[in-house]
Amino acid sequence: MDQPSLKAVLGQAQAFFASKGLRFTKQREAVTTLIFRTHEHFRPEELCERLRKSDSSASRATIYRTILHLVESGMLREISLGGGERLYDPNFLQSPHHNHLICVDCREIVEFEDPNLDIMQNCITRRMGFSPTEKALRIEGRCDRLRLLGTCKNMKSGKPKKRIGSKRV
Amino acid sequence: MDQPSLKAVLGQAQAFFASKGLRFTKQREAVTTLIFRTHEHFRPEELCERLRKSDSSASRATIYRTILHLVESGMLREISLGGGERLYDPNFLQSPHHNHLICVDCREIVEFEDPNLDIMQNCITRRMGFSPTEKALRIEGRCDRLRLLGTCKNMKSGKPKKRIGSKRV
DNA sequence: ATCGGTGCAAAACATTTGCAAAATA
DNA sequence: TATTTTGCAAATGTTTTGCACCGAT
């Protein structure tokens, strides 16, 4: 974990739960920790798996319910990178406006921001008579290095690396 | 159906299936017709329902499999408007670069295009070393009319209208 | 006769929910 | 004690799959 220390994140979560009159139980803390300890995007089921391997524990139901709470708090966001899979992204806490670029070859996910893009999106939205509340841009592309050199840093001996995690830019 | 006549669409589908050495059976034609007869976004299960009500028929399995073929052909696109629901959009045939704006109040979906946005997205992508293959921008917003006047054309006596269909802009 | 293609029913998943027991303010 | 929260297991809902049969070349 880097920028906002895990401790700060846990504090924010605790504050949110408290503001709703909810308890920050050890299960909820464990789930929150597991989510924000890395920058990895995750599927709920993967989180269950991860938690099972850790020293703490929480039932599947609790994990799903905690995820919903964290989404409601705005700390966690559901994203969709295609395939109808429900994926969660813990990185909006550090970069609230980031977008996703996915390499179609190696599935690497690059997170990026661009203020100009944001501005333009705002204009377009307002021109249509709406006030934007949330924007999600997903770009799929082919890595130039791979196309030109036949390999890229995410390819391992010709085999694309399956990655759910993300890289910041 | 308007622009590309249904007949033309069916022809294109047939050509695709043929190019793959596959047959354009009456079930596949029925599914294709049902999909492209309107501009509605749909969930596979809804399509099953629609087909059950029509005079033609195809099993659930066939419907799912045909959808996959049509996506592969590029005629149909999977989109995600949040909530992890798998939705399909038949409108990329007419407007290959459109994006989606969803009203958070009434869930109306507005499809829109903007060449400048496309250009900017291209630049950003290339700057990161990628060649874009596909882009999906989803904006959620609040309709100004509703916010200012307390009502909007999609609200029916205060109750938001649930809409899966789309409006072109 | 040979390949697909179809339809059924089962399987595979992911997610939600009801409820009794446990934990906590 | 009152109220949440948890965990289990069952229910739900969607999508995929195996397989026997059907149909077209």
XYZ file of C-alpha atoms (C1' of nucleotides) in Angstrom:
388
model
C 0.000 0.000 0.000
C 1.318 3.457 -0.722
C -0.214 6.928 -0.830
C -3.170 6.937 1.527
C -1.833 4.639 4.217
C -3.871 1.597 4.965
C -4.455 3.032 8.390
C -5.985 6.160 6.911
C -8.196 4.078 4.670
C -9.382 1.979 7.560
C -10.120 5.163 9.457
C -12.189 6.451 6.585
C -14.098 3.200 6.395
C -14.692 3.196 10.097
C -15.964 6.757 9.922
C -18.340 5.797 7.151
C -19.752 2.844 9.028
C -20.100 4.957 12.142
C -21.915 7.680 10.232
C -24.465 5.088 9.237
C -24.794 3.763 12.741
C -23.044 0.566 11.705
C -20.249 -1.267 13.451
C -16.786 -1.701 12.096
C -16.495 -5.341 13.066
C -13.346 -7.388 12.702
C -14.848 -9.097 9.661
C -15.541 -5.790 7.964
C -12.106 -4.576 8.872
C -10.536 -7.721 7.473
C -12.403 -7.365 4.198
C -11.568 -3.674 3.940
C -7.917 -4.344 4.647
C -7.751 -7.067 2.083
C -9.290 -4.806 -0.541
C -7.149 -1.749 0.035
C -3.884 -3.456 0.860
C -3.180 -3.733 -2.850
C -4.270 -1.913 -6.000
C -5.679 -5.018 -7.573
C -9.046 -5.065 -9.196
C -10.997 -8.038 -7.997
C -14.082 -10.141 -8.360
C -16.003 -10.860 -5.182
C -15.261 -14.535 -5.482
C -11.553 -13.825 -5.725
C -11.767 -11.810 -2.579
C -13.417 -14.739 -0.822
C -10.543 -16.878 -1.964
C -7.964 -14.379 -0.794
C -9.624 -14.071 2.557
C -9.750 -17.810 2.987
C -5.984 -17.898 2.514
C -5.393 -15.128 5.014
C -5.383 -15.475 8.750
C -8.632 -13.626 9.236
C -12.014 -14.856 8.120
C -15.477 -13.785 7.082
C -18.243 -15.656 5.402
C -19.072 -15.239 1.763
C -22.257 -13.399 2.687
C -20.395 -10.963 4.878
C -17.869 -10.299 2.151
C -20.580 -9.518 -0.377
C -22.381 -7.310 2.094
C -19.245 -5.449 3.059
C -18.415 -4.793 -0.568
C -21.836 -3.210 -1.018
C -21.226 -0.954 1.951
C -17.844 0.133 0.671
C -19.319 0.920 -2.724
C -21.993 2.979 -1.053
C -19.312 4.844 0.868
C -17.707 5.810 -2.419
C -14.390 4.254 -1.438
C -14.799 1.331 -3.791
C -16.141 1.359 -7.319
C -17.642 -1.270 -9.519
C -16.110 -1.200 -12.967
C -16.715 -3.274 -16.025
C -13.927 -4.213 -18.325
C -16.084 -6.367 -20.520
C -17.341 -9.898 -20.455
C -20.133 -9.056 -18.070
C -17.857 -9.737 -15.153
C -18.400 -7.731 -12.029
C -15.097 -6.201 -11.060
C -14.253 -3.829 -8.242
C -11.578 -1.160 -8.290
C -10.095 0.171 -5.034
C -8.021 2.847 -6.755
C -10.553 5.622 -7.059
C -9.567 6.669 -3.590
C -6.228 7.856 -4.955
C -7.243 8.854 -8.466
C -10.931 9.675 -8.484
C -11.081 10.338 -12.214
C -9.068 7.575 -13.720
C -10.017 5.541 -16.749
C -8.956 2.136 -17.974
C -7.023 1.015 -20.997
C -6.923 -2.719 -21.538
C -4.438 -4.441 -23.823
C -6.374 -6.907 -25.912
C -3.301 -9.079 -26.233
C -2.072 -9.465 -22.693
C -5.063 -8.075 -20.805
C -2.804 -5.672 -18.965
C -4.817 -2.865 -17.484
C -3.399 0.636 -17.513
C -5.099 3.295 -15.454
C -4.835 6.841 -16.736
C -6.276 10.279 -16.197
C -6.669 13.221 -18.522
C -8.162 16.525 -17.400
C -8.950 17.596 -20.958
C -10.911 14.468 -21.534
C -12.867 15.139 -18.380
C -13.637 18.666 -19.458
C -14.791 17.584 -22.865
C -17.000 14.902 -21.416
C -18.537 17.479 -19.142
C -19.294 19.813 -22.017
C -20.893 17.108 -24.079
C -23.002 15.948 -21.209
C -24.234 19.431 -20.392
C -24.951 20.128 -24.032
C -27.345 17.217 -23.902
C -29.053 18.654 -20.869
C -27.546 16.490 -18.174
C -25.311 17.060 -15.178
C -22.694 14.364 -15.099
C -22.418 12.339 -11.936
C -20.070 9.617 -13.035
C -18.040 8.761 -16.074
C -16.397 5.538 -17.133
C -14.197 5.316 -20.186
C -12.754 2.007 -21.194
C -10.391 1.749 -24.113
C -9.194 -1.505 -25.559
C -6.056 -1.437 -27.585
C -3.085 -3.244 -28.900
C 0.302 -2.509 -27.423
C 2.577 -0.975 -30.064
C 5.644 -2.680 -28.736
C 4.016 -6.039 -29.158
C 2.827 -5.189 -32.630
C 6.209 -3.898 -33.784
C 8.610 -6.099 -31.909
C 6.509 -9.184 -31.480
C 6.790 -9.015 -27.745
C 5.908 -6.753 -24.862
C 6.804 -6.636 -21.228
C 3.635 -8.421 -20.242
C 4.201 -11.323 -22.542
C 6.028 -14.205 -20.977
C 7.721 -16.333 -23.591
C 4.979 -15.660 -26.064
C 2.192 -16.324 -23.634
C 0.124 -13.395 -22.542
C 0.039 -12.875 -18.822
C -3.398 -12.835 -17.314
C -3.579 -9.867 -15.055
C -6.372 -8.426 -13.045
C -4.197 -5.875 -11.348
C -3.414 -2.479 -12.691
C -0.575 -0.180 -13.486
C -0.703 3.531 -12.865
C 0.400 6.106 -15.358
C -36.398 -0.812 -38.317
C -34.964 2.091 -40.243
C -31.602 2.800 -41.848
C -30.000 -0.490 -42.763
C -33.094 -2.426 -43.722
C -33.703 -5.602 -41.840
C -33.184 -7.426 -45.076
C -29.719 -5.948 -45.457
C -28.865 -6.879 -41.910
C -29.997 -10.428 -42.421
C -27.905 -10.549 -45.550
C -24.882 -9.399 -43.645
C -25.485 -12.002 -40.967
C -25.919 -14.701 -43.529
C -22.694 -13.676 -45.192
C -20.888 -13.851 -41.886
C -22.172 -17.302 -41.067
C -21.328 -18.464 -44.566
C -17.816 -17.083 -44.301
C -17.340 -19.253 -41.266
C -18.752 -22.281 -42.950
C -21.829 -22.089 -40.738
C -25.446 -22.316 -41.742
C -27.964 -19.558 -41.426
C -30.717 -21.723 -40.017
C -34.233 -20.556 -39.399
C -33.498 -20.387 -35.670
C -30.487 -18.159 -36.242
C -32.465 -16.028 -38.616
C -35.279 -15.707 -36.112
C -32.893 -14.619 -33.374
C -31.115 -12.186 -35.677
C -34.393 -10.707 -36.821
C -35.621 -10.274 -33.298
C -32.428 -8.511 -32.308
C -32.226 -6.092 -35.211
C -35.898 -5.423 -35.704
C -35.712 -2.774 -32.979
C -33.007 -0.603 -31.476
C -33.554 -1.946 -27.997
C -30.705 -3.020 -25.818
C -31.454 -6.393 -24.352
C -30.449 -9.049 -21.917
C -30.251 -12.574 -23.301
C -33.075 -13.692 -21.040
C -35.281 -10.912 -22.357
C -34.583 -12.071 -25.840
C -35.646 -15.583 -24.882
C -38.856 -14.123 -23.561
C -39.441 -12.087 -26.707
C -38.799 -15.073 -28.882
C -41.174 -17.224 -26.874
C -43.897 -14.664 -27.566
C -43.175 -14.546 -31.267
C -44.287 -17.050 -33.840
C -40.829 -18.465 -34.396
C -38.891 -20.453 -31.850
C -35.410 -21.406 -30.753
C -34.156 -22.941 -27.571
C -32.424 -20.934 -24.896
C -29.133 -22.596 -25.779
C -29.457 -21.655 -29.409
C -30.250 -18.077 -28.512
C -27.172 -17.775 -26.333
C -25.022 -19.383 -28.975
C -26.361 -17.185 -31.743
C -25.705 -14.075 -29.698
C -22.083 -15.132 -29.365
C -21.802 -15.558 -33.110
C -23.295 -12.151 -33.790
C -20.904 -10.543 -31.350
C -18.030 -12.270 -33.078
C -19.291 -10.945 -36.389
C -19.080 -7.423 -35.035
C -22.734 -6.747 -35.737
C -23.729 -6.912 -32.102
C -21.880 -5.485 -29.143
C -21.914 -6.285 -25.497
C -22.149 -3.157 -23.402
C -22.202 -2.631 -19.694
C -24.254 0.062 -18.155
C -23.440 -0.930 -14.612
C -24.763 -3.406 -12.124
C -22.853 -6.252 -13.700
C -25.724 -6.928 -16.040
C -24.856 -8.287 -19.441
C -26.537 -6.124 -22.033
C -26.331 -6.229 -25.802
C -26.597 -3.279 -28.165
C -27.628 -3.792 -31.803
C -27.064 -0.149 -32.754
C -23.366 -0.186 -33.509
C -24.272 -1.268 -36.995
C -25.674 2.197 -37.669
C -23.471 4.268 -35.396
C -20.225 2.425 -34.854
C -18.796 5.025 -32.501
C -21.649 5.863 -30.235
C -21.468 6.194 -26.489
C -24.054 5.970 -23.738
C -25.424 8.496 -21.328
C -27.663 7.096 -18.628
C -30.000 9.199 -16.545
C -29.553 8.126 -12.954
C -33.107 9.160 -12.177
C -35.160 7.531 -14.882
C -32.534 5.194 -16.361
C -33.204 6.584 -19.809
C -30.345 5.782 -22.112
C -29.224 8.371 -24.642
C -26.836 7.324 -27.363
C -24.518 10.006 -28.662
C -21.443 10.445 -30.816
C -18.765 13.092 -30.808
C -15.908 13.102 -33.287
C -13.767 15.358 -31.112
C -14.070 12.990 -28.230
C -13.003 10.164 -30.495
C -9.988 12.076 -31.682
C -8.918 12.946 -28.195
C -9.297 9.385 -27.043
C -7.172 8.278 -29.938
C -4.414 10.716 -29.065
C -4.362 9.696 -25.450
C -4.251 6.054 -26.321
C -1.419 6.469 -28.778
C 0.507 8.601 -26.340
C 0.441 5.624 -24.020
C 1.808 3.386 -26.719
C -1.353 1.618 -27.750
C -3.454 1.424 -30.893
C -7.085 1.681 -29.916
C -9.351 -1.100 -31.090
C -12.485 -0.292 -29.166
C -13.727 2.430 -26.889
C -16.642 2.536 -24.534
C -17.642 5.688 -22.715
C -20.500 5.591 -20.291
C -21.676 8.748 -18.586
C -24.200 8.794 -15.804
C -25.997 12.006 -15.186
C -28.976 13.765 -13.874
C -31.421 15.301 -16.302
C -31.515 19.088 -15.906
C -35.184 19.306 -16.647
C -35.932 16.945 -13.821
C -33.636 18.795 -11.462
C -35.076 22.205 -12.297
C -38.702 21.440 -12.963
C -39.147 18.385 -10.829
C -40.202 16.326 -13.774
C -38.869 15.056 -17.057
C -40.389 13.397 -20.052
C -39.410 9.981 -18.822
C -41.053 10.377 -15.463
C -44.583 9.123 -15.315
C -46.492 10.804 -12.526
C -43.402 11.041 -10.416
C -42.361 7.486 -11.058
C -39.281 6.948 -13.179
C -39.877 4.842 -16.202
C -37.691 1.798 -16.483
C -36.289 1.705 -19.933
C -33.866 -0.596 -21.568
C -34.311 0.910 -24.969
C -32.414 3.853 -26.270
C -32.857 7.217 -27.850
C -30.594 8.505 -30.588
C -29.137 11.962 -30.592
C -22.797 -40.812 -44.417
C -21.046 -36.820 -42.527
C -21.069 -32.572 -40.216
C -23.017 -29.247 -38.001
C -27.152 -27.622 -35.365
C -30.720 -27.983 -31.963
C -33.033 -28.763 -27.686
C -33.243 -30.611 -23.400
C -31.875 -31.109 -18.926
C -28.112 -30.944 -15.905
C -24.221 -28.458 -14.335
C -21.739 -24.557 -13.213
C -21.405 -20.097 -11.276
C -22.277 -15.840 -8.998
C -25.082 -13.489 -5.981
C -28.893 -12.794 -2.677
C -31.769 -13.933 1.137
C -34.044 -15.992 5.419
C -33.132 -17.121 9.724
C -31.225 -18.681 14.063
C -27.238 -18.003 16.752
C -23.517 -14.922 18.246
C -21.588 -10.541 19.252
C -21.710 -5.955 20.832
C -23.290 -1.391 22.402
C -31.455 -6.152 26.916
C -31.916 -4.479 22.423
C -29.930 -4.343 18.155
C -26.637 -5.570 14.712
C -24.026 -8.787 12.486
C -22.679 -13.142 11.175
C -22.681 -17.638 8.957
C -24.961 -21.205 7.057
C -27.677 -23.140 3.755
C -31.192 -22.603 0.592
C -32.964 -19.986 -3.107
C -32.302 -17.342 -7.274
C -30.935 -16.235 -11.674
C -27.965 -16.500 -15.556
C -25.084 -18.775 -18.625
C -22.669 -22.929 -20.173
C -22.255 -27.668 -21.387
C -22.901 -32.722 -22.553
C -25.274 -35.460 -25.316
C -28.678 -37.765 -28.110
C -31.265 -36.693 -31.968
C -32.326 -34.052 -36.163
C -31.334 -31.969 -40.709
C -28.916 -30.444 -44.408
C -25.306 -31.229 -47.795
